Coordinates of C-alpha atoms in Angstrom, one line a residue:
X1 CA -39.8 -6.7 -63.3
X2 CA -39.1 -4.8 -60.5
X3 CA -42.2 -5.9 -58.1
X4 CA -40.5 -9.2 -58.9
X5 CA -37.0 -8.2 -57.8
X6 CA -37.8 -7.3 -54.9
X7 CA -40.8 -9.7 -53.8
X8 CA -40.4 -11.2 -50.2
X9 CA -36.9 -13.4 -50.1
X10 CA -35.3 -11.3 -53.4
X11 CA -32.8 -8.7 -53.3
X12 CA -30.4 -7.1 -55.2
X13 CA -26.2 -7.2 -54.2
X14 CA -26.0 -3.6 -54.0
X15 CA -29.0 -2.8 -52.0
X16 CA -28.0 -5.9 -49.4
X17 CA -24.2 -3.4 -49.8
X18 CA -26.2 -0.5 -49.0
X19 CA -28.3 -1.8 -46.3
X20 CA -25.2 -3.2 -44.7
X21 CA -23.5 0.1 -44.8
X22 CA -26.2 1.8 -43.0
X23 CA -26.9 -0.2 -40.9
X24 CA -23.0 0.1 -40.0
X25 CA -22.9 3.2 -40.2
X26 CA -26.2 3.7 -37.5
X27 CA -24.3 1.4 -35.0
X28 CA -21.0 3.6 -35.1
X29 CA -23.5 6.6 -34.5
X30 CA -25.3 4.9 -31.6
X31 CA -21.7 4.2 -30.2
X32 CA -20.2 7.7 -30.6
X33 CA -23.5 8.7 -28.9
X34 CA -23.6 6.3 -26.1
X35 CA -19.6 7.5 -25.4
X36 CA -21.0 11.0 -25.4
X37 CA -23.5 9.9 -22.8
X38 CA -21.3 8.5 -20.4
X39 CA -18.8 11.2 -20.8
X40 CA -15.4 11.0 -19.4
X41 CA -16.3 8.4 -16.4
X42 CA -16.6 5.6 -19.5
X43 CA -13.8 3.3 -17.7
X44 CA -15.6 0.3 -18.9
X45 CA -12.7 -1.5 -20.7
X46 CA -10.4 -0.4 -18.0
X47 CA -12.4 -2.1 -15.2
X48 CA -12.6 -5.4 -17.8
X49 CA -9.3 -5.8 -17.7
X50 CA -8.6 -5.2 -14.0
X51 CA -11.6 -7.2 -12.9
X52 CA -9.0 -10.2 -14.6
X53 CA -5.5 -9.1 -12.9
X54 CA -8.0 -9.3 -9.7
X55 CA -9.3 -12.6 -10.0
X56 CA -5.9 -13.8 -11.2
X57 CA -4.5 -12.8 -7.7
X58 CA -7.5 -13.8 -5.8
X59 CA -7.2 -17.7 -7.7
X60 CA -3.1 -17.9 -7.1
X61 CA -3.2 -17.0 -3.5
X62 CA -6.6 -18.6 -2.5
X63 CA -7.9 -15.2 -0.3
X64 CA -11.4 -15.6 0.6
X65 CA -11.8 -12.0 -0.2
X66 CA -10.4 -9.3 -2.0
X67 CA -11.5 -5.5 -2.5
X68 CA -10.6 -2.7 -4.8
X69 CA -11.1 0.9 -5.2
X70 CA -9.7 3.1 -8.1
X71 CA -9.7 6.9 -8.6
X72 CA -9.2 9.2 -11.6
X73 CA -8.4 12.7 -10.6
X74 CA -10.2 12.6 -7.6
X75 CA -13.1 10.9 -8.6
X76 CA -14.0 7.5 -7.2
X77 CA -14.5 5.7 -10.9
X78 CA -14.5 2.1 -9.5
X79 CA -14.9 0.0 -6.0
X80 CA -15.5 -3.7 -5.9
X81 CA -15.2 -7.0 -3.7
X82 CA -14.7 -10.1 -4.8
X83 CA -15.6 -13.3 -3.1
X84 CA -16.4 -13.4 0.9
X85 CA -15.2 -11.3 3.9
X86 CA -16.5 -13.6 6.3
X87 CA -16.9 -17.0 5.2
X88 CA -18.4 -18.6 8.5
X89 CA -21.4 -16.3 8.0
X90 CA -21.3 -16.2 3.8
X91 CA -20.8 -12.1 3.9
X92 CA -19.4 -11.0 0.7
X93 CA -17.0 -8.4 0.1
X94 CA -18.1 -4.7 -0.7
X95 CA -16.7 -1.3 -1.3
X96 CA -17.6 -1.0 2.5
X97 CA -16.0 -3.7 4.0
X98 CA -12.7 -3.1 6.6
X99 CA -10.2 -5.0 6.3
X100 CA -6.1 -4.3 8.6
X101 CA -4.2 -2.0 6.3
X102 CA -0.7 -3.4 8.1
X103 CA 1.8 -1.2 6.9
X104 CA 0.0 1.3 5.3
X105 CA -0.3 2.7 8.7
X106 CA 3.3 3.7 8.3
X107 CA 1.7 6.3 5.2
X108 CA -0.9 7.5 7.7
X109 CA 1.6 8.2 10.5
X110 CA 3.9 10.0 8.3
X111 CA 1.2 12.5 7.5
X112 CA 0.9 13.3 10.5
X113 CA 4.1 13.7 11.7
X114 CA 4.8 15.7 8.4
X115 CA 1.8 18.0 9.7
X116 CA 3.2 18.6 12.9
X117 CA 6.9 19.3 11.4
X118 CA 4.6 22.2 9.1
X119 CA 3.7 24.0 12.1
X120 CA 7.1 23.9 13.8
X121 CA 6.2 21.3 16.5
X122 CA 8.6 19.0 14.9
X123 CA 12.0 19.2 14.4
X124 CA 13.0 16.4 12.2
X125 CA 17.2 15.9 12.8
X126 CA 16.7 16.6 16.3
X127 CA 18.0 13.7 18.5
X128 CA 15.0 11.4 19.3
X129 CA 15.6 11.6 22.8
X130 CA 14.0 15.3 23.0
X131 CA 10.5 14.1 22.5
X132 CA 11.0 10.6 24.0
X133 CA 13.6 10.8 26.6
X134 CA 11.8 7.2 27.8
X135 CA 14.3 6.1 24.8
X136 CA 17.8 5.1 25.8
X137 CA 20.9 7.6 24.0
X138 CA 22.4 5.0 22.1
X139 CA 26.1 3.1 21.3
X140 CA 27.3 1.6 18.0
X141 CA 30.9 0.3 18.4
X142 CA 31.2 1.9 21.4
X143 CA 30.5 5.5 19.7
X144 CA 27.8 7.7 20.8
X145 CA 25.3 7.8 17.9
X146 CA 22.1 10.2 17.6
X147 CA 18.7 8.4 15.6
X148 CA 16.5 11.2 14.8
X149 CA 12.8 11.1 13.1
X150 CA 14.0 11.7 9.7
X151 CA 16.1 8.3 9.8
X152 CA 13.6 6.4 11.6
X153 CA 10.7 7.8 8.7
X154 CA 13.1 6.2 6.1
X155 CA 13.9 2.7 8.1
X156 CA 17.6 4.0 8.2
X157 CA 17.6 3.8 12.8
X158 CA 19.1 0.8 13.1
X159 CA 16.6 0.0 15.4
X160 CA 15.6 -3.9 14.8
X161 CA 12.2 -5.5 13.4
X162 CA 10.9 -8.6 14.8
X163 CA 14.0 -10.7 14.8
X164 CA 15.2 -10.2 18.7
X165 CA 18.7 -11.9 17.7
X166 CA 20.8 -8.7 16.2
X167 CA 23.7 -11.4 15.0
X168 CA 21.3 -13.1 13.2
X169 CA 19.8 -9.5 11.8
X170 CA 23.5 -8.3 10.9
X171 CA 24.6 -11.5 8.8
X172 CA 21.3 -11.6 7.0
X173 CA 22.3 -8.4 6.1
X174 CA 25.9 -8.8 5.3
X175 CA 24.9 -11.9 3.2
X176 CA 22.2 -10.2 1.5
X177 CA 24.8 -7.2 0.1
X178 CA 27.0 -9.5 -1.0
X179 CA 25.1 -12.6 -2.6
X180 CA 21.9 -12.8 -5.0
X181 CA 18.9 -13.6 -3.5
X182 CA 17.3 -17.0 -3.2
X183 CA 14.5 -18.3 -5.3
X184 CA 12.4 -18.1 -2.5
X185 CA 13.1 -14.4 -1.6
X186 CA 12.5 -13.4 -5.5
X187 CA 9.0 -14.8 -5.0
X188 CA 8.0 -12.8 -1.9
X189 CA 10.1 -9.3 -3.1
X190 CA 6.2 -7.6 -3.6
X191 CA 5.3 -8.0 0.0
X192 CA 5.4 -5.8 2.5
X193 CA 8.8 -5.1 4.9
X194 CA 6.5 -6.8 8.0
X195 CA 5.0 -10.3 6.1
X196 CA 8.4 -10.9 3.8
X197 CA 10.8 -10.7 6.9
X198 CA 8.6 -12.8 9.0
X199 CA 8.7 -15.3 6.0
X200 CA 12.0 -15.0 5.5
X201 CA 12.9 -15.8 8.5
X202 CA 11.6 -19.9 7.9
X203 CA 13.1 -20.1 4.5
X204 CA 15.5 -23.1 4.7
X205 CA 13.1 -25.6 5.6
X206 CA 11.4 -24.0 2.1
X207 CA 14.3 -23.9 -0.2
X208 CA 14.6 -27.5 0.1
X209 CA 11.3 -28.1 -2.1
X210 CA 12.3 -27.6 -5.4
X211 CA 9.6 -25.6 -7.6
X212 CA 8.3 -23.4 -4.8
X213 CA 5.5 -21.3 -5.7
X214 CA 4.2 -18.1 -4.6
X215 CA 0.9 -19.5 -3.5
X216 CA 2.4 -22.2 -1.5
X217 CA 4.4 -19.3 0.9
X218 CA 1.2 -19.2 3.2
X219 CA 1.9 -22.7 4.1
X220 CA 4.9 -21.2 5.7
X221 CA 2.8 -19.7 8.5
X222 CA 3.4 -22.4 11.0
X223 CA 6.9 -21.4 10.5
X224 CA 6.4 -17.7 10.6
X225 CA 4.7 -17.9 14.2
X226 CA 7.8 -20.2 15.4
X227 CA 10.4 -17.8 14.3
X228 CA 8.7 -14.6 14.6
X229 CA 7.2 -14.4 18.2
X230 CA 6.8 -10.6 17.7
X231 CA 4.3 -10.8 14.6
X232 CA 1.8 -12.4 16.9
X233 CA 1.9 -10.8 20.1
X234 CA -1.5 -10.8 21.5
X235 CA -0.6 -8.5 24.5
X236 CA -2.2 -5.6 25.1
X237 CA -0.5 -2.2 25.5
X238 CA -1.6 0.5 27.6
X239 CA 0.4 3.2 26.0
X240 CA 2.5 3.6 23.3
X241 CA 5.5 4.2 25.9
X242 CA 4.7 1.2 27.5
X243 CA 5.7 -0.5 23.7
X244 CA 9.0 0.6 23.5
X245 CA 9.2 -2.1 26.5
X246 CA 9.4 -4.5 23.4
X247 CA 12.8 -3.0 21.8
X248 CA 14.3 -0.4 23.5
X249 CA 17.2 -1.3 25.4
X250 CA 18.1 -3.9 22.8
X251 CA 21.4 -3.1 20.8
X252 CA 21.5 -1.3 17.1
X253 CA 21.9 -3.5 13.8
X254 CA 24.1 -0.8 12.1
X255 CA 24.6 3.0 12.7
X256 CA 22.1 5.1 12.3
X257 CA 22.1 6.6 8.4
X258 CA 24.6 3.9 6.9
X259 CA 22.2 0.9 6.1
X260 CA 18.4 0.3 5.8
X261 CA 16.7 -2.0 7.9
X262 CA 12.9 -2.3 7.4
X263 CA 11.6 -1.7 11.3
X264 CA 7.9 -1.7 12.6
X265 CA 9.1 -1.3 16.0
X266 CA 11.0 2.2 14.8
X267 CA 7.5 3.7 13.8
X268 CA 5.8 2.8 17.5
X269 CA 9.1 5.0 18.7
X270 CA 7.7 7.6 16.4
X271 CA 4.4 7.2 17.4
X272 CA 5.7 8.3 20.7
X273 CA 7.1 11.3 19.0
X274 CA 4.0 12.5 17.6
X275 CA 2.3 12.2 20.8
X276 CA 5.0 14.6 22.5
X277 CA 5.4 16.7 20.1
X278 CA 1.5 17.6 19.5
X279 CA 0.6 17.2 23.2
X280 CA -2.2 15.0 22.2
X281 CA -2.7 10.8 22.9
X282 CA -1.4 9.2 19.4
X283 CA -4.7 7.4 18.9
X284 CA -6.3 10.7 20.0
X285 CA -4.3 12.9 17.2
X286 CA -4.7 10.4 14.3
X287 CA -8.3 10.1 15.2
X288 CA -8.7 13.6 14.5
X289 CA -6.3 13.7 11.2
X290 CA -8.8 11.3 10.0
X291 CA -11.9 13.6 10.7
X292 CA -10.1 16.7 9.0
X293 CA -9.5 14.2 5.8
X294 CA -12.7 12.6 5.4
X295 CA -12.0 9.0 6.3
X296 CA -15.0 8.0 7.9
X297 CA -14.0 4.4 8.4
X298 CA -10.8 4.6 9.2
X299 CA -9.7 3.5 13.0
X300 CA -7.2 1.8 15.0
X301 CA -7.9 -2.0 15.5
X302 CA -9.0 -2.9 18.7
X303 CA -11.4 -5.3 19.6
X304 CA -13.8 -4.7 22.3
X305 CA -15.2 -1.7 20.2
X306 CA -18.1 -2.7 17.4
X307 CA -17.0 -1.8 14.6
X308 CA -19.2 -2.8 11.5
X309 CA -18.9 -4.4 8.1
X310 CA -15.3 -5.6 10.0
X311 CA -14.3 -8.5 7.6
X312 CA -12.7 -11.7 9.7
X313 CA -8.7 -12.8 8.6
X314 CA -7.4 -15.7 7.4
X315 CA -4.3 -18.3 7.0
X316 CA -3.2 -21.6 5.6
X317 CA -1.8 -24.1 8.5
X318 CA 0.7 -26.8 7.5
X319 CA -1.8 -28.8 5.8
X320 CA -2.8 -26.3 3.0
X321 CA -6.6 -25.6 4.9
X322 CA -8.4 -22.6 5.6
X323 CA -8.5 -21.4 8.9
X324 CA -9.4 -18.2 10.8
X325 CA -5.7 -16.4 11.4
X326 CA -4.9 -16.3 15.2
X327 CA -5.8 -14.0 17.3
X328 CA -3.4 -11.0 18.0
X329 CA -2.8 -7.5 19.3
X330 CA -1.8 -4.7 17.3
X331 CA -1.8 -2.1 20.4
X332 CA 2.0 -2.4 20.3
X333 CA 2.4 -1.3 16.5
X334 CA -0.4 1.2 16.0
X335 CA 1.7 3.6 13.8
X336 CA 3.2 0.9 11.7
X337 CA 0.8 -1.3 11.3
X338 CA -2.6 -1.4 13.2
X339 CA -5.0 0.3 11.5
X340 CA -8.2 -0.7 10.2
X341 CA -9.6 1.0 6.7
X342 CA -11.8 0.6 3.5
X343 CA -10.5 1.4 0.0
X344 CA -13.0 4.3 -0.2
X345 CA -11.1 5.8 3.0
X346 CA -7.7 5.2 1.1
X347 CA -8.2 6.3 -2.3
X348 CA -9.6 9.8 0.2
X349 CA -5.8 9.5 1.4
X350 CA -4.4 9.0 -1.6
X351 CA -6.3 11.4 -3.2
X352 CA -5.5 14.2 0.0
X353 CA -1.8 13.6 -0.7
X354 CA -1.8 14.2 -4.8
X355 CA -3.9 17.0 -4.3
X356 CA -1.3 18.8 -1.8
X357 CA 1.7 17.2 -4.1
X358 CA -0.1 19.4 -6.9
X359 CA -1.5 22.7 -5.5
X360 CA 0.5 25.1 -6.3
X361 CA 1.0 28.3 -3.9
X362 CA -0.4 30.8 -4.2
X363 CA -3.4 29.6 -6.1
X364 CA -7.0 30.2 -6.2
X365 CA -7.2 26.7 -5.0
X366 CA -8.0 26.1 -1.8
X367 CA -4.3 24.5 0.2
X368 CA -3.6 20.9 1.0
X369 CA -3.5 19.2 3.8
X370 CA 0.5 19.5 3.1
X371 CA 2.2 22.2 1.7
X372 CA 3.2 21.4 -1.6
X373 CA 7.1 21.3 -0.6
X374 CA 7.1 19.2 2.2
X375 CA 5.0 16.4 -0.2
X376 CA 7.5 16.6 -2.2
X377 CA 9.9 15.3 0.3
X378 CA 7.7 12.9 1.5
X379 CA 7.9 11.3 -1.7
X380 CA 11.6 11.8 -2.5
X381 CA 13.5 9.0 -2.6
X382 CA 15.9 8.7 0.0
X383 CA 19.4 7.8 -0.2
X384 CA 20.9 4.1 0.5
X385 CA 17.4 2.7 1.0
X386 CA 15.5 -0.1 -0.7
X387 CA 11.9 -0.6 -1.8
X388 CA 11.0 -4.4 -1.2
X389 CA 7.8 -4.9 -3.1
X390 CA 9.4 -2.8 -6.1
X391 CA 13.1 -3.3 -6.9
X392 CA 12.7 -0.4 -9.6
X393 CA 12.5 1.8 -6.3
X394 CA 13.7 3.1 -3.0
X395 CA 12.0 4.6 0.0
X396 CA 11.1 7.8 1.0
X397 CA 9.5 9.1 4.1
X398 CA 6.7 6.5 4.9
X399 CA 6.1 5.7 1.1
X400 CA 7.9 3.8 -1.4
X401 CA 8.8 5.9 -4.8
X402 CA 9.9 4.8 -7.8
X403 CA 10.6 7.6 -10.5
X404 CA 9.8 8.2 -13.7
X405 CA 12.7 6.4 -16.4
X406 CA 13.1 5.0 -20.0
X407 CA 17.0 4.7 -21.1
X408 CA 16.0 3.6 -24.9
X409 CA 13.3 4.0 -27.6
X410 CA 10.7 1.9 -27.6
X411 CA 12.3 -0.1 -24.0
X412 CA 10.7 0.1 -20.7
X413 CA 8.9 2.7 -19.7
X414 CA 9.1 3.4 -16.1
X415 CA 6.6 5.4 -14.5
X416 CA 6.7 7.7 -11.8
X417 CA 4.6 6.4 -8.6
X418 CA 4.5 6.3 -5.0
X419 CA 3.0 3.0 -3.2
X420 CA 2.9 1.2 0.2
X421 CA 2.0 -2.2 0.5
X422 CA 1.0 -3.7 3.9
X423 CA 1.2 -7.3 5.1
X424 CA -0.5 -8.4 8.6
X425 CA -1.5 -11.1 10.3
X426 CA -4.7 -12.2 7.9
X427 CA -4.5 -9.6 5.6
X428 CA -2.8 -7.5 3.0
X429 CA -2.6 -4.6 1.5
X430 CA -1.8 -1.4 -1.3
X431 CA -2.3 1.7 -1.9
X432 CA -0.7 3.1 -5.0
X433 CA -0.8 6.3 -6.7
X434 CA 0.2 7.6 -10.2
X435 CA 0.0 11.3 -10.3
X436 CA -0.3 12.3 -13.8
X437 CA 3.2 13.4 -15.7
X438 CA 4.3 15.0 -18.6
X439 CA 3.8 12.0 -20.8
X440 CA 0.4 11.5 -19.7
X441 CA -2.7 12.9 -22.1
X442 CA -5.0 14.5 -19.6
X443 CA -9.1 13.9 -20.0
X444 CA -9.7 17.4 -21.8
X445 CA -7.4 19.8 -23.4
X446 CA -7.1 22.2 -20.9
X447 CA -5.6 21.3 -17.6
X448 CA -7.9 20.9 -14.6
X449 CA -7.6 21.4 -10.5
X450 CA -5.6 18.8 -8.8
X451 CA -5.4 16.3 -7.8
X452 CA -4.3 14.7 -11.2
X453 CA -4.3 11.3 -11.5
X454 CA -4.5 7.8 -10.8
X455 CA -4.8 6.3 -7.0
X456 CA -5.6 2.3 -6.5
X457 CA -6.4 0.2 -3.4
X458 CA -6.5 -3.3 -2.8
X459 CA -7.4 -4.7 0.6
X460 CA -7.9 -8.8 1.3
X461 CA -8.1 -10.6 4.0
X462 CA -5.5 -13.5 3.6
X463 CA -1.6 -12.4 4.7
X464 CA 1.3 -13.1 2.9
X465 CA -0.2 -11.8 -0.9
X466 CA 2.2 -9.1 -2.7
X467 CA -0.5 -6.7 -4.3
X468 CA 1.5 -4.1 -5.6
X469 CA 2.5 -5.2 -9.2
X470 CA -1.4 -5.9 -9.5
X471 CA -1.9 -2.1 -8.4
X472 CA 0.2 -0.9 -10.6
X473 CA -1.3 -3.1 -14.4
X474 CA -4.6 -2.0 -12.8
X475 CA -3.7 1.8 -12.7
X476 CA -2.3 1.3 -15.9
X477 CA -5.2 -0.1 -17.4
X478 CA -6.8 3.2 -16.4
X479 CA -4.3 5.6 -17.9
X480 CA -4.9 3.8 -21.2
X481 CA -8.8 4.5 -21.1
X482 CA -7.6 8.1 -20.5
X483 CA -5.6 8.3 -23.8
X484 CA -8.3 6.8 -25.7
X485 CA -11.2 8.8 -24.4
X486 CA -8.7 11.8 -25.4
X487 CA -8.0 10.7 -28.3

């Protein structure tokens, strides 16, 4: 009876129930043991998901290429490239390849001149003039007025951007306090001060096409180079004095301190500044500054030199094709914008910053590049600003913050970051970090050496694409791997 019951094709309900169970039961203990074995660095699901907000972004805006990096406290847990960073010569993206940061050079300037105020070289409400007396005193309204670095860190100078007509400047302003933005303005709010100005600037022949979408702004780039002479200059500039030839007899926008006027042109005055006030060339003392962090790749963009795994730009013209973006010089906006990088050089930055944010004083721990104190002014927000590619925020010194908020149960959470985006001829940019807070479940119980937390690049080589939002669902994604591997 039984040899019959269980012959070859036979089998009873409760053993198939028992077999089913085990076998079950064997697959959760092959799971549990394969999450034991890869430990804490299991961001698997978390690089799923952001692997699909990349593509996303990479399909809507039609860049060739696009590269990512992610760390989690200090750790480099993820870098990949999507698609091709030189598509004449079919080389595809990679961890390694350099791409313009843009704006992001602002962040590394700031850094340095926040190093040089640290050791009493700087003096940040002195009158500009003292460092730079190549820089006219200047006149609003016929009043003396005095721009010092800490307004000119925090776009608050009045010192133009690329539009050379101030008129023009001062309505856009006026009519921007005192009326809602257009549709066309909502959709380009992500980019960077440098690529949403220049676009911007083009608008009305835009508005008129009813259903404009995000993707189709690159199409505006014949516009942009009409309008915006200044965001293509292809001279080259000996020094950074001899770039303050571009701007620096022109008239203010507002007084200095009562409005905020995103201004590349005010961090090349800067640049200046940190040349005078360390004694060094400005190329010279970042060059270094990038030595004493680690960030191998990391240089200014110039041309003649070789500079490998150097990824080519790109643009829409008028007809919707691909072409290679034009050539240009960024010799007259080094500090705000012409620097070259890779994401594993900015998640080192990123990661340089949260440690020194963190560290406390005195510690076992070795010190930051920063005192702990001056990063947290760095990355205060700053009065009567605004933060373009995130409306929940304002700027700060060289960074845009956004602090931590949630006014009802169960509403929006908003989380504490800083983040700069960049936008350049050809390319675009984020870096973005998420220090860890007091809502956030840390990998162990016990609290570990900084830094803590969360820092994302994104680096592609197609201007005009607003990457910060993406940033921010991708370091998101990661914080929600953290909680579950915790919990």
């Amino acid at each position: 009876m039984v040899s019959r019951l269980l012959r070859p094709g036979r089998a009873l309900p409760g053993m198939v129930l028992g077999l089913g169970l085990a076998m079950a039961a064997a697959r959760i203990t092959e799971d549990e043991a394969e999450r034991k074995r890869k430990g804490p660095g299991d961001y698997s699901r978390a690089i799923e998901r952001s692997q699909e907000f990349l593509r996303r972004i990479k399909d809507e805006v039609g860049s060739p290429g696009i590269v990512v990096g992610v760390s989690v406290d200090g750790e480099a847990v993820w870098t990949e490239g999507l698609g091709l960073a030189d598509i004449e010569n079919r080389v595809p993206c990679a961890a390694e390849s350099v791409m313009r940061v843009a704006s992001i050079s602002k962040s590394f300037t700031m850094a340095a001149l926040a190093k040089l105020w640290e050791e009493g070289k700087l003096d940040l409400d002195a009158p500009v003039q003292q460092y730079v007396p190549e820089f006219p005193e200047k006149e609003f309204e016929g009043e003396k007025v005095k721009i010092t670095t800490r307004l000119l860190v925090s776009h608050l100078s009045g010192i133009r951007h690329y539009e050379k007509d101030i008129h023009k400047v001062r309505k856009k302003i006026s009519k921007k306090s005192s009326q809602p933005e257009s549709k066309f303005t909502v959709s380009t709010t992500e980019m960077s001060g440098d690529v949403r100005e220049a676009l911007n600037d083009g608008v009305s022949k835009y508005e008129a096409k009813c259903g404009t979408k995000e993707q189709d702004i690159s199409g505006a780039q014949k516009d942009q180079k009409d309008q915006v002479e200044e965001f293509y200059i292809k001279d080259k500039f000996e020094t950074v004095i001899d770039a303050l030839e571009l701007f620096k007899n022109d008239p203010l926008v507002f007084k200095p301190g009562t409005q905020f006027l995103y201004s590349t042109h005010a961090w090349t005055l800067l640049s200046a500044v940190v040349e005078r006030a360390s004694g060094q060339k400005f190329l010279e003392y970042m060059k270094q500054m990038f030595k004493d962090m680690g960030m191998k790749e990391t240089v200014a963009e110039e041309h003649e030199p070789i500079i490998y795994n150097r990824a080519r730009f790109y643009a829409f013209n008028d007809k919707k094709r691909l072409t290679n973006a034009p050539y240009v010089d960024n010799s007259c906006k080094w500090a705000g914008g012409g620097f070259l990088s890779t994401v594993n050089d900015l998640l080192t930055f990123g990661n340089v910053l949260l440690y020194s944010y963190q560290a406390s004083t005195p510690s076992s721990l070795l010190p930051g590049f920063l005192k702990r104190d001056t990063m947290s002014m760095v990355w205060k927000q700053v009065h009567n600003t605004e933060m373009s590619w995130d409306k929940d925020g304002k700027y700060a010194m060289g960074w845009g913050t956004v602090e931590q908020k949630q006014e009802c149960g169960y509403c929006k959470h908003q989380n504490h970051y800083v983040s700069h985006t960049g936008g350049a001829v050809g390319a675009s940019s984020v870096i973005l970090v998420l220090p860890e807070g007091e809502n956030t479940i840390h990998l162990t119980n016990k609290r570990t050496p900084p830094p803590n937390g969360i820092v994302v690049a994104i680096i592609c080589n197609m201007q005009g694409v607003g990457l910060n939002s993406t940033a921010l669902k991708i370091a998101l994604e990661f914080q929600k791997d953290i909680k579950t591997i915790c919990s």
